[in-house]
Coordinates of C-alpha atoms in Angstrom, one line a residue:
M264 CA 7.2 -18.3 -54.9
E265 CA 5.9 -20.8 -52.4
G266 CA 9.0 -20.3 -50.1
F267 CA 8.5 -16.5 -50.3
K268 CA 4.9 -16.8 -48.9
I269 CA 6.1 -19.0 -46.0
N270 CA 8.9 -16.5 -45.2
I271 CA 6.4 -13.7 -45.1
R272 CA 4.1 -15.7 -42.8
V273 CA 7.0 -16.5 -40.5
I274 CA 8.0 -12.8 -40.5
I275 CA 4.5 -11.7 -39.7
F276 CA 4.2 -14.3 -37.0
I277 CA 7.5 -13.2 -35.4
L278 CA 6.5 -9.5 -35.6
S279 CA 3.1 -10.3 -34.0
V280 CA 4.8 -12.1 -31.1
C281 CA 7.2 -9.2 -30.6
L282 CA 4.3 -6.7 -30.7
L283 CA 2.4 -8.8 -28.2
L284 CA 5.3 -9.1 -25.8
S285 CA 6.2 -5.5 -26.0
S286 CA 2.6 -4.4 -25.2
C287 CA 2.6 -6.8 -22.2
T288 CA 5.8 -5.3 -20.9
S289 CA 4.5 -1.8 -21.5
L290 CA 1.4 -2.6 -19.3
E291 CA 3.6 -3.8 -16.5
K292 CA 5.8 -0.7 -16.6
G293 CA 2.8 1.5 -16.8
E294 CA 1.5 0.2 -13.5
N295 CA 1.3 3.1 -11.2
K296 CA 3.5 2.2 -8.2
L297 CA 4.5 4.4 -5.4
S298 CA 8.0 4.8 -4.2
L299 CA 9.2 5.5 -0.7
D300 CA 10.1 9.1 -1.7
D301 CA 6.5 9.6 -3.0
I302 CA 5.1 8.7 0.4
I303 CA 7.5 10.6 2.6
I304 CA 7.4 13.8 0.4
A305 CA 3.6 13.7 0.5
I306 CA 3.5 13.4 4.3
R307 CA 6.1 16.1 4.8
A308 CA 4.1 18.4 2.4
E309 CA 1.3 18.1 5.0
G310 CA 3.5 19.6 7.7
P311 CA 5.2 17.1 10.0
D312 CA 8.8 16.2 10.1
V313 CA 9.4 12.6 8.9
V314 CA 12.9 11.3 9.7
P315 CA 14.4 7.8 9.0
S316 CA 14.7 5.7 12.1
S317 CA 17.5 3.1 12.7
R318 CA 16.3 -0.4 12.5
D319 CA 18.8 -1.3 15.3
D320 CA 16.8 0.5 17.9
E321 CA 13.5 -1.0 16.9
S322 CA 12.9 -3.9 19.2
E323 CA 9.2 -3.6 18.4
A324 CA 9.7 -3.7 14.6
P325 CA 7.3 -6.1 13.0
D326 CA 8.2 -9.0 10.9
A327 CA 8.0 -8.7 7.1
I328 CA 4.6 -8.9 5.4
N329 CA 4.6 -11.1 2.4
K330 CA 8.5 -10.9 2.5
V331 CA 8.5 -7.1 2.5
R332 CA 10.3 -5.4 5.4
P333 CA 9.1 -1.9 6.4
S334 CA 11.1 1.3 6.2
I335 CA 10.7 2.9 9.6
F336 CA 10.4 6.7 10.3
T337 CA 9.7 8.9 13.2
I338 CA 7.0 11.5 12.7
A339 CA 6.7 14.7 14.8
N340 CA 5.8 18.4 14.6
A341 CA 8.9 20.6 14.0
T342 CA 8.5 22.4 17.4
E343 CA 7.8 19.2 19.3
N344 CA 10.2 17.7 21.8
V345 CA 9.1 14.2 22.7
V346 CA 10.7 11.4 24.6
K347 CA 9.3 8.6 22.5
P348 CA 8.5 9.9 19.0
E349 CA 5.7 8.4 17.1
K350 CA 6.5 6.0 14.2
I351 CA 5.3 5.1 10.8
Y352 CA 6.2 1.9 9.0
V353 CA 6.1 2.0 5.3
Y354 CA 5.8 -1.3 3.3
L355 CA 6.2 -1.1 -0.4
F356 CA 5.0 -4.1 -2.4
N357 CA 5.7 -5.1 -6.0
S358 CA 2.0 -4.5 -6.8
E359 CA -1.3 -3.6 -5.3
K360 CA -2.3 -7.3 -5.5
D361 CA 0.7 -8.3 -3.5
M362 CA 0.0 -5.7 -0.9
N363 CA -3.7 -6.8 -0.6
E364 CA -2.7 -10.4 -0.2
G365 CA -0.1 -9.6 2.5
I366 CA -2.2 -7.3 4.6
N367 CA -5.3 -9.4 4.3
F368 CA -3.3 -12.1 6.0
I369 CA -1.7 -9.9 8.6
L370 CA -4.4 -7.4 9.6
P371 CA -6.6 -9.9 11.5
S372 CA -3.6 -10.9 13.6
I373 CA -2.7 -7.3 14.7
P374 CA -3.6 -7.2 18.3
A375 CA -5.1 -4.1 20.0
F376 CA -1.8 -2.4 20.5
I377 CA -0.9 0.2 23.1
P378 CA 0.0 2.5 21.4
P379 CA -3.0 2.8 19.1
V380 CA -2.3 1.8 15.5
K381 CA -3.9 3.2 12.3
T382 CA -3.2 1.7 8.8
Y383 CA -3.4 3.3 5.4
K384 CA -3.3 1.7 1.9
Q385 CA -2.7 3.3 -1.5
K386 CA -1.7 1.5 -4.6
N387 CA 1.3 -0.7 -3.7
A388 CA 2.0 1.0 -0.4
F389 CA 0.9 0.1 3.1
V390 CA 1.6 2.5 6.0
V391 CA 1.2 1.7 9.7
Y392 CA 1.1 4.6 12.1
Y393 CA 2.0 3.8 15.8
A394 CA 0.6 6.6 17.9
Y395 CA 2.8 6.4 21.0
G396 CA 1.2 9.6 22.3
G397 CA -2.1 7.7 22.5
K398 CA -4.0 9.7 20.0
V399 CA -4.2 8.5 16.4
E400 CA -5.8 11.8 15.5
K401 CA -2.5 13.6 16.0
F402 CA -1.1 12.6 12.6
G403 CA -3.9 10.3 11.4
G404 CA -5.6 12.9 9.3
V405 CA -2.3 14.2 8.0
I406 CA -1.2 10.8 6.8
Q407 CA -4.6 10.1 5.4
A408 CA -4.6 13.4 3.4
A409 CA -1.1 12.6 2.1
M410 CA -2.1 9.1 1.0
N411 CA -5.3 10.4 -0.7
K412 CA -3.2 12.9 -2.7
L413 CA -1.1 9.9 -4.0
S414 CA -4.2 8.2 -5.6

């Protein structure tokens, strides 16, 4: 009878550990992270065309932030014909914490660019808008509205 009580205690202990581990895993999976598609679809829903840009022609492409390289896109109105399209750089981090650590390190070192630069944060995503036309207002509000809808 003594061996039976020990076996039940061992089984209960093992089940408790399994339950604890599965709940921790569920919390990690439940973290609400954004994907690149989430961001691009949200911006396109606000009106502008967003097209992937080749990294090969990006001499001004910034270095990685916290080991995360950006996905680069051009952003323009559908009827617009521009020589140098404006760009957005989308950084997707593993978590919001990683994003905040990375951008807190990099933001103070971003110089006053020409073109003007505007940044946006939402969950694990960090978006940098390079306004080559000189006016952040052109797509700044559109990008901000899209990011707000993703909250």
